[in-house]
Amino acid sequence: MSKNIINTFICYETTTGLGYAKNLRDALTRMHMSAFVAKEDIKKGEQPQEIIDEAIKGCEYFLVIITYPAINSEDVKREITLADSLNKVIIPCKEKNVDRSWLSELPVISELQQIDFENREELANDVISEIKERETLKAIERGAIKATFESIPSVIRNIQNLLSQIGQSIKGKKVGLIGYGTNGREIAEEAKNYGAVVSISDNDPIKLLSARYKGYDADSILDLVGDSDLIIAATGKKSIGRAEILKLKNNAILASASFKSVEIDVEELENLCTAKNATEIGTWYVLVNGNTVLLLETEFPQDSILQIIKERFIH
């Protein structure tokens, strides 16, 4: 089976639910996603329970279509319980005229965010959008960006290209790297090869120990940002907030190894500035404490990346 095919299992109870399920299966198929409709897709001579269980085990997304009078079938409840025990992504899809009281009968899905729909088209569109969003996030998490953008210059090379436009170089700078994971290790090594003096900060003591073993100075994040000429955030989450911004020394340079909006609290940076000047390489901020800092434009547009991932991984 193609790695781009998304396996879905569609669970239903009523005749109306079957109609929704079949229409949803057709819509998913047109999007190059596979879908198994419980009971409906069992061939003659096959053992229903065995086939259903295997289909649930093989699926990524378990869709529960709930129509009036909600779910009472023990078979359906058993299928939901099995999907939950296998850690499948369960997406409840509830017809809008069904009272929410059914939730108390299905504790497995009572806390899950549900899709409310009025017609077949709305159900299909909402389910496909939900799956696409989840697949996009999964692609990002598993490093699809790196695989997709192999031709994109490295973080350090990109920073060096930007700094050269204002007559500066990474060579000789004190580089503070926040995050010493897989990407952080590569960034640290390349920065050192460019002639930088690299220090590391990471919340994981094991990673800090590893950094020291490699010969890097290791420090707390506040001490790191206060002593560095260039700070590179490479944690994959928010790592530079108000306290870190106010700790930056005058003329410090900020850069993100991913999206600046992920690593750096840009809104807080805006709140803490008294003046700013946007240039081609980034934005200069004059902070309330009088220090000037430069936020480099080291990232690629997030919307463009997400769109490319969707086109490449989710057809």
Short mmCIF file of C-alpha atoms in Angstrom, two decimals, residues 96-236:
data_model
loop_
_atom_site.label_atom_id
_atom_site.label_comp_id
_atom_site.label_asym_id
_atom_site.label_seq_id
_atom_site.Cartn_x
_atom_site.Cartn_y
_atom_site.Cartn_z
CA LYS A 96 -26.38 18.07 14.62
CA ASN A 97 -29.85 16.87 15.60
CA VAL A 98 -28.44 14.24 17.98
CA ASP A 99 -28.57 15.28 21.64
CA ARG A 100 -25.22 15.45 23.43
CA SER A 101 -26.55 13.17 26.16
CA TRP A 102 -25.23 10.23 24.15
CA LEU A 103 -21.74 11.19 25.36
CA SER A 104 -22.39 9.74 28.80
CA GLU A 105 -22.96 6.35 27.17
CA LEU A 106 -19.60 6.44 25.39
CA PRO A 107 -16.93 7.55 27.89
CA VAL A 108 -14.11 6.63 25.49
CA ILE A 109 -15.04 9.49 23.17
CA SER A 110 -16.84 11.81 25.56
CA GLU A 111 -13.79 14.09 25.94
CA LEU A 112 -12.82 14.13 22.27
CA GLN A 113 -13.42 17.08 19.98
CA GLN A 114 -16.22 16.15 17.62
CA ILE A 115 -17.30 17.12 14.13
CA ASP A 116 -20.91 18.34 13.97
CA PHE A 117 -22.50 18.05 10.53
CA GLU A 118 -25.85 18.59 8.81
CA ASN A 119 -25.35 16.85 5.47
CA ARG A 120 -23.08 14.49 3.56
CA GLU A 121 -21.04 17.19 1.89
CA GLU A 122 -20.35 18.98 5.16
CA LEU A 123 -19.31 15.72 6.83
CA ALA A 124 -16.92 14.80 4.02
CA ASN A 125 -15.34 18.26 3.86
CA ASP A 126 -14.87 18.51 7.63
CA VAL A 127 -13.39 15.02 7.98
CA ILE A 128 -10.95 15.53 5.11
CA SER A 129 -9.87 18.90 6.54
CA GLU A 130 -9.34 17.36 9.98
CA ILE A 131 -7.23 14.51 8.60
CA LYS A 132 -5.18 16.85 6.41
CA GLU A 133 -4.41 19.08 9.38
CA ARG A 134 -3.36 16.12 11.50
CA GLU A 135 -1.20 14.69 8.71
CA THR A 136 0.48 18.07 8.24
CA LEU A 137 1.41 18.20 11.92
CA LYS A 138 2.67 14.62 11.79
CA ALA A 139 4.79 15.45 8.75
CA ILE A 140 6.37 18.35 10.58
CA GLU A 141 7.00 16.26 13.69
CA ARG A 142 8.72 13.45 11.83
CA GLY A 143 11.06 15.82 10.06
CA ALA A 144 9.33 15.97 6.70
CA ILE A 145 10.38 19.59 6.35
CA LYS A 146 14.02 18.57 6.41
CA ALA A 147 13.44 15.83 3.84
CA THR A 148 11.36 18.12 1.64
CA PHE A 149 13.78 21.03 1.68
CA GLU A 150 17.13 19.31 1.25
CA SER A 151 18.18 22.08 -1.12
CA ILE A 152 17.54 24.84 1.44
CA PRO A 153 20.78 26.31 2.85
CA SER A 154 21.69 25.24 6.38
CA VAL A 155 20.73 27.45 9.31
CA ILE A 156 24.29 28.66 9.86
CA ARG A 157 24.96 29.26 6.17
CA ASN A 158 21.71 31.17 5.92
CA ILE A 159 22.64 33.33 8.94
CA GLN A 160 26.11 33.95 7.52
CA ASN A 161 24.62 35.10 4.23
CA LEU A 162 22.38 37.57 6.06
CA LEU A 163 25.14 38.89 8.31
CA SER A 164 27.46 39.44 5.35
CA GLN A 165 24.96 41.97 4.02
CA ILE A 166 25.66 44.21 7.01
CA GLY A 167 29.40 43.57 7.05
CA GLN A 168 29.37 41.02 9.86
CA SER A 169 30.40 37.38 10.15
CA ILE A 170 29.73 34.45 12.43
CA LYS A 171 33.48 33.99 12.81
CA GLY A 172 34.62 35.14 16.23
CA LYS A 173 31.12 35.70 17.57
CA LYS A 174 29.86 34.18 20.80
CA VAL A 175 27.02 31.97 19.60
CA GLY A 176 24.47 30.84 22.16
CA LEU A 177 22.50 27.81 20.99
CA ILE A 178 19.25 26.99 22.78
CA GLY A 179 18.44 23.32 22.23
CA TYR A 180 20.91 20.49 21.73
CA GLY A 181 18.74 17.92 20.00
CA THR A 182 19.40 16.42 16.56
CA ASN A 183 19.21 19.77 14.77
CA GLY A 184 20.97 21.60 17.58
CA ARG A 185 23.99 19.31 17.42
CA GLU A 186 24.35 19.91 13.68
CA ILE A 187 23.99 23.68 14.13
CA ALA A 188 26.58 23.73 16.92
CA GLU A 189 29.08 21.78 14.84
CA GLU A 190 28.63 23.99 11.80
CA ALA A 191 28.84 27.20 13.86
CA LYS A 192 32.12 25.96 15.33
CA ASN A 193 33.40 25.20 11.83
CA TYR A 194 32.60 28.80 10.88
CA GLY A 195 34.86 30.00 13.69
CA ALA A 196 32.24 30.82 16.32
CA VAL A 197 32.64 30.27 20.06
CA VAL A 198 29.61 28.11 20.83
CA SER A 199 27.76 27.75 24.14
CA ILE A 200 24.77 25.48 24.72
CA SER A 201 21.63 25.64 26.83
CA ASP A 202 19.12 22.80 27.11
CA ASN A 203 16.55 21.79 29.71
CA ASP A 204 17.68 18.18 29.42
CA PRO A 205 20.72 17.59 31.70
CA ILE A 206 21.77 14.58 29.62
CA LYS A 207 21.97 16.74 26.50
CA LEU A 208 23.94 19.37 28.41
CA LEU A 209 26.36 16.66 29.52
CA SER A 210 26.68 15.54 25.92
CA ALA A 211 27.42 19.13 24.86
CA ARG A 212 30.15 19.45 27.48
CA TYR A 213 31.62 16.15 26.33
CA LYS A 214 31.83 17.62 22.82
CA GLY A 215 33.77 20.58 24.21
CA TYR A 216 31.03 23.21 24.31
CA ASP A 217 30.37 25.51 27.24
CA ALA A 218 26.99 24.79 28.81
CA ASP A 219 24.96 27.40 30.64
CA SER A 220 21.52 28.36 31.87
CA ILE A 221 19.36 30.01 29.23
CA LEU A 222 19.37 33.44 30.90
CA ASP A 223 23.15 33.47 31.34
CA LEU A 224 23.52 32.21 27.78
CA VAL A 225 21.43 34.94 26.15
CA GLY A 226 23.04 37.60 28.33
CA ASP A 227 26.53 36.70 27.16
CA SER A 228 25.99 35.83 23.48
CA ASP A 229 26.41 37.97 20.37
CA LEU A 230 24.19 35.65 18.35
CA ILE A 231 21.43 33.53 19.86
CA ILE A 232 20.00 30.65 17.83
CA ALA A 233 16.82 28.97 19.09
CA ALA A 234 16.52 25.33 18.03
CA THR A 235 14.12 23.66 20.45
CA GLY A 236 11.07 23.31 18.20
#
